[in-house]
XYZ file of C-alpha atoms in Angstrom:
356
model
C 75.885 17.930 12.534
C 74.439 15.927 15.461
C 75.287 16.712 19.111
C 74.369 14.321 21.904
C 74.390 15.027 25.651
C 73.428 12.757 28.568
C 71.266 14.051 31.443
C 69.567 12.682 34.505
C 65.832 12.971 35.080
C 65.875 16.189 37.211
C 68.549 17.824 35.075
C 66.555 17.028 31.927
C 63.433 18.832 33.164
C 65.490 21.911 34.098
C 67.250 22.009 30.754
C 64.024 21.580 28.771
C 62.689 24.618 30.643
C 65.896 26.453 29.792
C 65.465 25.776 26.095
C 62.001 27.315 26.178
C 63.487 30.643 27.300
C 66.018 30.700 24.424
C 65.369 31.355 20.760
C 64.358 27.726 20.130
C 61.338 26.228 18.553
C 61.701 22.478 18.954
C 64.005 20.004 20.742
C 63.812 16.241 20.326
C 64.606 13.999 23.250
C 63.752 10.416 23.916
C 63.270 8.487 27.136
C 65.172 5.187 27.046
C 64.220 2.676 29.711
C 65.687 -0.793 29.457
C 66.992 -0.065 25.945
C 63.554 0.755 24.401
C 62.245 4.146 23.412
C 59.020 4.954 25.247
C 58.520 8.681 24.659
C 59.548 11.373 22.189
C 59.084 15.138 22.266
C 60.190 17.097 19.188
C 61.248 20.751 19.170
C 63.345 22.691 16.648
C 66.495 24.747 17.264
C 67.741 27.491 14.946
C 71.003 26.646 13.176
C 72.840 29.629 14.629
C 71.986 28.734 18.254
C 75.025 27.560 20.179
C 74.947 26.934 23.893
C 77.751 25.280 25.819
C 75.266 23.551 28.038
C 74.081 21.449 25.092
C 77.541 20.599 23.630
C 79.707 17.673 24.520
C 82.952 16.855 22.790
C 82.839 13.068 23.012
C 79.786 10.787 22.845
C 78.938 8.564 25.783
C 77.197 5.215 26.015
C 73.544 5.341 26.940
C 73.059 3.955 30.468
C 69.810 2.421 31.532
C 67.113 4.714 33.000
C 68.706 7.926 31.746
C 67.515 10.453 29.232
C 69.248 11.248 25.954
C 68.713 14.722 24.535
C 69.355 15.019 20.799
C 69.504 18.483 19.226
C 69.452 18.503 15.392
C 71.227 21.640 14.196
C 70.550 23.196 10.809
C 67.477 21.040 10.266
C 65.051 23.966 10.050
C 61.756 24.120 11.871
C 60.208 21.134 10.189
C 62.859 18.533 10.781
C 61.298 15.760 8.599
C 63.652 14.208 6.073
C 62.663 13.639 2.468
C 63.252 9.892 2.789
C 60.780 9.596 5.662
C 58.193 11.616 3.745
C 58.614 9.460 0.645
C 58.291 6.266 2.707
C 55.091 7.588 4.268
C 53.621 8.522 0.891
C 54.595 5.147 -0.558
C 52.932 3.248 2.285
C 49.837 5.429 1.969
C 49.644 4.780 -1.780
C 50.047 1.022 -1.266
C 47.292 1.078 1.343
C 44.966 3.028 -0.941
C 45.681 0.768 -3.924
C 44.993 -2.267 -1.776
C 41.426 -1.095 -1.212
C 40.593 -0.629 -4.905
C 38.162 -3.235 -6.298
C 39.986 -3.870 -9.559
C 37.416 -6.365 -10.844
C 34.589 -3.850 -10.361
C 36.742 -1.126 -11.921
C 37.351 -3.211 -15.061
C 33.651 -4.079 -15.286
C 32.724 -0.382 -14.909
C 35.065 0.702 -17.695
C 33.719 -2.060 -19.935
C 30.124 -1.111 -19.109
C 30.726 2.582 -19.838
C 32.402 1.752 -23.139
C 29.709 -0.697 -24.238
C 26.785 1.561 -23.331
C 28.451 4.565 -24.997
C 29.046 2.640 -28.230
C 25.566 1.148 -28.275
C 23.712 4.377 -27.504
C 25.793 6.741 -29.649
C 26.120 4.543 -32.727
C 22.590 3.187 -32.446
C 21.078 6.680 -32.322
C 22.932 7.865 -35.443
C 22.277 4.574 -37.284
C 18.515 4.860 -36.707
C 18.516 8.389 -38.102
C 20.456 7.268 -41.194
C 18.093 4.323 -41.716
C 15.045 6.593 -41.679
C 16.691 8.956 -44.170
C 17.550 6.079 -46.512
C 13.987 4.697 -46.398
C 12.477 8.118 -47.076
C 14.748 8.728 -50.080
C 14.647 5.322 -51.770
C 11.916 2.990 -50.483
C 9.004 5.062 -49.185
C 8.607 8.485 -50.706
C 5.122 9.050 -49.273
C 5.334 10.314 -45.678
C 2.175 8.558 -44.524
C 3.590 5.180 -45.517
C 6.458 5.342 -43.061
C 4.878 7.543 -40.372
C 4.601 4.599 -37.995
C 8.211 3.650 -38.611
C 9.324 7.219 -37.912
C 7.406 7.215 -34.611
C 8.928 3.870 -33.599
C 12.450 5.086 -34.421
C 11.854 8.217 -32.337
C 10.692 6.067 -29.403
C 13.809 3.922 -29.742
C 15.972 7.027 -29.653
C 14.305 8.183 -26.438
C 14.852 4.715 -24.975
C 18.517 5.023 -25.906
C 18.717 8.309 -23.953
C 17.224 6.565 -20.922
C 19.558 3.574 -21.195
C 22.627 5.800 -21.373
C 21.594 7.861 -18.327
C 20.480 4.905 -16.232
C 23.515 2.708 -16.824
C 25.884 5.595 -16.161
C 24.384 5.942 -12.661
C 23.982 2.205 -12.116
C 27.618 1.438 -13.010
C 28.784 4.075 -10.511
C 26.564 2.500 -7.841
C 28.017 -0.936 -8.530
C 31.540 0.479 -8.367
C 30.729 2.106 -5.023
C 29.322 -1.193 -3.777
C 32.582 -2.837 -4.835
C 34.619 -0.326 -2.798
C 32.324 -0.845 0.198
C 32.490 -4.636 0.057
C 36.261 -4.727 -0.479
C 36.922 -2.511 2.538
C 34.429 -4.485 4.615
C 36.047 -7.812 3.811
C 39.503 -6.430 4.669
C 38.202 -5.120 8.002
C 36.608 -8.456 8.821
C 39.806 -10.332 8.031
C 42.032 -7.953 9.996
C 39.828 -7.118 12.997
C 36.636 -7.958 14.834
C 34.558 -5.809 12.483
C 31.268 -7.459 11.571
C 28.940 -6.834 8.664
C 25.260 -6.251 9.212
C 22.452 -8.089 7.500
C 21.541 -4.811 5.781
C 24.883 -4.753 3.933
C 24.432 -8.327 2.756
C 20.875 -7.554 1.621
C 22.140 -4.579 -0.430
C 24.637 -6.840 -2.194
C 21.927 -9.434 -2.855
C 19.580 -6.716 -4.181
C 22.223 -5.435 -6.621
C 22.887 -9.015 -7.693
C 19.193 -9.522 -8.496
C 18.974 -6.234 -10.453
C 22.157 -7.009 -12.388
C 20.767 -10.411 -13.341
C 17.577 -8.790 -14.684
C 19.514 -6.128 -16.619
C 21.813 -8.788 -18.079
C 18.775 -10.604 -19.465
C 17.395 -7.312 -20.832
C 20.653 -6.484 -22.590
C 20.889 -9.972 -24.042
C 17.487 -9.291 -25.636
C 18.755 -5.877 -26.837
C 21.830 -7.569 -28.311
C 19.643 -10.011 -30.255
C 17.359 -7.190 -31.416
C 20.351 -5.135 -32.609
C 21.468 -8.083 -34.724
C 18.319 -7.781 -36.900
C 19.280 -4.540 -38.752
C 22.842 -5.827 -39.057
C 21.472 -8.921 -40.808
C 19.284 -6.848 -43.179
C 22.071 -4.478 -44.116
C 24.442 -7.418 -44.532
C 22.088 -8.994 -47.075
C 21.902 -5.765 -49.052
C 25.666 -5.372 -48.881
C 26.261 -8.909 -50.182
C 23.730 -8.434 -52.967
C 25.410 -5.233 -54.139
C 28.850 -6.856 -53.875
C 27.678 -9.790 -56.011
C 26.316 -7.436 -58.661
C 29.577 -5.483 -58.773
C 31.789 -8.544 -58.929
C 33.325 -9.115 -62.383
C 33.085 -12.871 -61.906
C 29.312 -12.817 -61.573
C 27.466 -13.771 -64.760
C 24.300 -11.750 -64.288
C 22.330 -11.477 -67.492
C 19.475 -9.390 -66.146
C 20.700 -7.221 -63.216
C 17.298 -5.567 -62.914
C 15.896 -8.921 -61.829
C 17.927 -8.744 -58.616
C 15.923 -6.761 -56.073
C 15.742 -6.016 -52.387
C 12.195 -5.574 -51.117
C 12.088 -4.087 -47.612
C 8.321 -4.560 -47.452
C 8.764 -8.275 -46.870
C 10.557 -7.508 -43.610
C 7.572 -5.558 -42.283
C 9.553 -2.341 -42.037
C 7.108 -0.414 -44.210
C 3.548 -1.289 -45.321
C 2.975 -3.551 -48.305
C 1.340 -0.696 -50.270
C 4.369 1.587 -49.869
C 5.936 2.793 -53.091
C 8.337 1.928 -54.499
C 9.049 -0.456 -51.599
C 11.927 -2.177 -53.392
C 15.118 -1.414 -55.269
C 16.477 -3.383 -58.218
C 19.550 -3.421 -60.452
C 21.458 -0.179 -60.751
C 19.126 1.543 -58.288
C 20.121 -0.964 -55.633
C 23.776 -0.465 -56.474
C 23.396 3.296 -56.123
C 21.726 2.870 -52.725
C 24.624 0.751 -51.519
C 26.992 3.538 -52.593
C 25.254 6.260 -50.557
C 26.737 7.584 -47.333
C 23.521 6.807 -45.416
C 23.748 3.099 -46.189
C 27.498 2.816 -45.612
C 27.450 4.769 -42.340
C 24.320 3.108 -40.960
C 25.583 -0.384 -41.742
C 28.885 0.078 -39.938
C 27.301 1.952 -37.050
C 24.891 -0.933 -36.503
C 27.871 -3.285 -36.326
C 29.562 -1.068 -33.716
C 26.294 -0.779 -31.763
C 26.019 -4.578 -31.776
C 29.563 -4.826 -30.436
C 28.723 -2.254 -27.748
C 25.666 -4.251 -26.685
C 27.811 -7.375 -26.474
C 30.408 -5.548 -24.357
C 27.656 -4.370 -22.018
C 26.372 -7.940 -21.653
C 29.899 -9.103 -20.763
C 30.232 -6.266 -18.241
C 26.923 -7.145 -16.578
C 27.889 -10.819 -16.364
C 31.206 -9.714 -14.851
C 29.311 -7.584 -12.337
C 27.084 -10.556 -11.539
C 30.075 -12.786 -10.759
C 31.637 -10.059 -8.591
C 28.449 -9.496 -6.620
C 27.912 -13.233 -6.116
C 31.491 -13.643 -4.864
C 31.182 -10.624 -2.536
C 27.920 -11.900 -1.135
C 29.463 -15.323 -0.512
C 32.483 -13.745 1.204
C 30.278 -11.608 3.448
C 28.054 -14.539 4.360
C 31.053 -16.776 5.111
C 32.696 -14.068 7.206
C 29.482 -13.542 9.173
C 29.164 -17.288 9.815
C 32.805 -17.452 10.893
C 32.328 -14.589 13.354
C 29.209 -16.235 14.774
C 31.126 -19.483 15.232
C 34.005 -17.659 16.925
C 31.606 -15.865 19.257
C 29.932 -19.133 20.242
C 33.310 -20.812 20.744
C 34.595 -17.915 22.845
C 31.484 -18.012 24.998
C 31.822 -21.765 25.495
C 35.487 -21.379 26.437
C 34.596 -18.712 28.966
C 31.903 -20.932 30.464
C 34.326 -23.849 30.719
C 36.960 -21.625 32.310
C 34.453 -20.251 34.818
C 33.311 -23.766 35.657
C 36.893 -24.902 36.155
C 37.600 -21.964 38.459
C 34.513 -22.720 40.515
C 35.615 -26.341 40.893
C 39.089 -25.244 41.963
C 37.527 -22.938 44.502
C 35.383 -25.737 45.897
C 38.386 -28.076 46.123
C 40.510 -25.509 47.939
C 37.716 -24.778 50.416
C 37.237 -28.509 51.108
C 40.975 -28.968 51.761
C 41.031 -26.024 54.111
């Protein structure tokens, strides 16, 4: 139910004071001048409140320079409709989603996934490789002591890579949020970026370039164990194939000493025939081989993510630099226009004084 009553200015102030003395909480009235609403005050009235001074049987047209008092009955003490609340939430969500750097978000997810796959699978694959070498290729501990130390160092490096890139990806994502909001502010207002902000973007771009090169080297290094295990896998598959005409299977060997993994005097150092086939059937070989493949894929995904980051940072830096140059040009143009306008006014003043 909606009841509308028309009041003059003095009568409105008296009646607003009257409502304060009754059991009312809020009343909404609007000041209409020339057909436009210039002021609103909202109060709330209990649904059971009925006062003849507020009721009018027939609505009247709104004359100019008069006040219209609108009393919503039964609306409760909060008076906001669900539709208005939903519209406000929708606009807020659209505004928030507009400030999300989706390119940086995709690159962050890809970086997290790649680093997690590389570090997790690489760590387990190194452990399985050491176990396989100890059981089948180097039974004397002193022969592979150096290899064990190197594998342990690699595992510690993996811990550091996982921790560092987790923090670094978050920093790059934060830089993406900062740059996106800055660009929007520059396009929509007179907000200007500082040289410090542009230097931060350039610094992250330089670091990302260095880390991309480092991970390209890691990707190539990870391909080495994949290649070695692939050779062993193909050799075992050829020996098991019924189509292969192998007269002396014991003549087919895999010697890991030739790869420099273990010393040349390590015993046995190689596996031949059925021994090689048994090694290929062990869980250590099967798991390590496939984990190396997944680690290689993770390193490749990280390289793609870093290249993606590099393109984003380069684009952001270019946008910020262009926006700064545009603002400088606008400032110079505005100053020149003001000088020309001041000069024109001074000439007009001189002309008017000469005529007088």
